[in-house]
CSV table of C-alpha atoms in Angstrom, one decimal:
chain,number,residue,atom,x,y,z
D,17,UNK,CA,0.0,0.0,0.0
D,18,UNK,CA,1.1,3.6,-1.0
D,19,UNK,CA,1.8,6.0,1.9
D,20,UNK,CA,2.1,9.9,0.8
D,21,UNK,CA,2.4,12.8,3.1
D,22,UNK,CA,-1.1,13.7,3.0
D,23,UNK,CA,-2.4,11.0,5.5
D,24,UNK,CA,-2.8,11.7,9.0
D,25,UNK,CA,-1.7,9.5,11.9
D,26,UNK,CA,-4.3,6.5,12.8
D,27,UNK,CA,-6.3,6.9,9.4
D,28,UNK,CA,-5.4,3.4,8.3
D,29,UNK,CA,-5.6,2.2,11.7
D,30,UNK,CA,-9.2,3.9,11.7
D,31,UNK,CA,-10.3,2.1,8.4
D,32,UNK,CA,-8.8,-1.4,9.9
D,33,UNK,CA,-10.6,-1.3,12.6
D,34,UNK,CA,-14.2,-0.5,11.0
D,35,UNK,CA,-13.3,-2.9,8.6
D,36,UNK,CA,-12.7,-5.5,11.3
D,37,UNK,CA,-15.8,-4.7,13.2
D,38,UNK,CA,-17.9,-5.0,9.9
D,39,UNK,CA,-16.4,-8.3,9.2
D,40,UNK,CA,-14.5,-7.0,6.2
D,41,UNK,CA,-11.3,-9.0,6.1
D,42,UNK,CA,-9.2,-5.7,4.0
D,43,UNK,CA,-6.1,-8.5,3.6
D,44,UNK,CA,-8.0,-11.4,2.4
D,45,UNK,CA,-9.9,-9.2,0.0
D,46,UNK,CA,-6.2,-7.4,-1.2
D,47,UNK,CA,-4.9,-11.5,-1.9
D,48,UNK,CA,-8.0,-13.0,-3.3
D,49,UNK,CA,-7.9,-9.9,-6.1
D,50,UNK,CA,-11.8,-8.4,-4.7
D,51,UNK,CA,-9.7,-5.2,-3.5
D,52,UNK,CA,-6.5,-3.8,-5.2
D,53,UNK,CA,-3.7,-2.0,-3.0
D,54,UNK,CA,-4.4,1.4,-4.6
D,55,UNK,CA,-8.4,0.8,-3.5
D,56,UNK,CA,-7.1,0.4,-0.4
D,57,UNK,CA,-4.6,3.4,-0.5
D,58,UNK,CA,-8.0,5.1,-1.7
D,59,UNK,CA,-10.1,4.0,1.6
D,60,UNK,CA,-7.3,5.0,3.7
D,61,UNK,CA,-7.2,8.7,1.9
D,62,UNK,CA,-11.3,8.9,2.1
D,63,UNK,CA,-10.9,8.1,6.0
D,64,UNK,CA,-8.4,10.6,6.4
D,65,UNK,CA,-10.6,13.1,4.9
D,66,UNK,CA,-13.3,12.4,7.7
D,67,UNK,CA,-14.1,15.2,9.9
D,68,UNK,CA,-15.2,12.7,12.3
D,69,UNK,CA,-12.5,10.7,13.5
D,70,UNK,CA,-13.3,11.4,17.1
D,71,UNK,CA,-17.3,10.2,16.8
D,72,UNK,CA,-15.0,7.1,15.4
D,73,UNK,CA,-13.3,6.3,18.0
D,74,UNK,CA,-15.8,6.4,20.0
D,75,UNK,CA,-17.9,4.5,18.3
D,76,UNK,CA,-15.4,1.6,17.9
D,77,UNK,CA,-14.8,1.6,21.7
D,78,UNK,CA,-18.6,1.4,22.2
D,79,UNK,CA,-19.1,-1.5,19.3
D,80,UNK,CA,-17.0,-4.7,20.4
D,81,UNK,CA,-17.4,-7.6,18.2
D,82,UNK,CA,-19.2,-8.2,14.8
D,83,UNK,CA,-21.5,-5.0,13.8
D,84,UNK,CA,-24.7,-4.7,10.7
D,85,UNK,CA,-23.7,-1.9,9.7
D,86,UNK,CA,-21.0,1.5,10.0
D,87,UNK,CA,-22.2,4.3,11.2
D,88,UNK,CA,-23.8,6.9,8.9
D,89,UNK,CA,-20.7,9.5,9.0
D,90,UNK,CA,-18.7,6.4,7.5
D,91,UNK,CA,-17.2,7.8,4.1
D,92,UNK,CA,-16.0,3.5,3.3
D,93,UNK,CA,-19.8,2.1,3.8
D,94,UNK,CA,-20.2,1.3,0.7
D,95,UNK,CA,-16.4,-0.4,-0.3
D,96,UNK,CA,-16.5,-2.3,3.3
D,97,UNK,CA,-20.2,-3.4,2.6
D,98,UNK,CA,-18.8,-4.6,-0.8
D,99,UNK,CA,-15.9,-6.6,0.7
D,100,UNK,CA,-18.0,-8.1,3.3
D,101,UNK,CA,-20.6,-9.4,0.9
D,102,UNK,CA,-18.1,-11.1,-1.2
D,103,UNK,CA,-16.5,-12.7,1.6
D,104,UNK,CA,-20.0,-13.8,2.8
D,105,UNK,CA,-20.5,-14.9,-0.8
D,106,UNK,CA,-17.6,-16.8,-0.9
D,107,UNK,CA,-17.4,-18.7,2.3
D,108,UNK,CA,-21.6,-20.2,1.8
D,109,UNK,CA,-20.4,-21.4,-1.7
């Protein structure tokens, strides 16, 4: 994955860990071709551009475990939804 100077500290740290709690494996999806690194370099730019990284903490401290859904602030709903129904798709086949 590309790093540049424009990411902030903990923005990929932030992404992993809503990815985790949405059951979106980010490294599986990278090896198994669903995701390429620069997607990934992209949902770690789109997270840095957040102006809610605070509510996001929080809400990851609040929500142990396996969640539905990200909250609504979430700018990576839609990519992590995506990764998560492939891997769902490809573990019931």
């Amino acid at each position: 994955m590309m790093m540049n100077d424009t990411l902030k500290p903990g923005q990929a740290t932030l992404m992993h860990g809503m990815a985790e709690r949405l059951g979106a494996d980010i490294a599986a999806a990278v090896n198994s071709g669903d995701l390429s690194g620069s997607e990934v370099s992209q949902m770690v730019a789109q997270c840095g551009q957040c102006t809610q990284h605070d509510a996001c903490i929080l809400w990851m401290l609040e929500h142990h475990g396996p969640q539905d859904a990200a909250p609504d602030y979430c700018l990576n709903t839609q990519e992590l939804s995506y990764v998560r129904a492939t891997q769902s798709r490809a573990t019931s086949d």
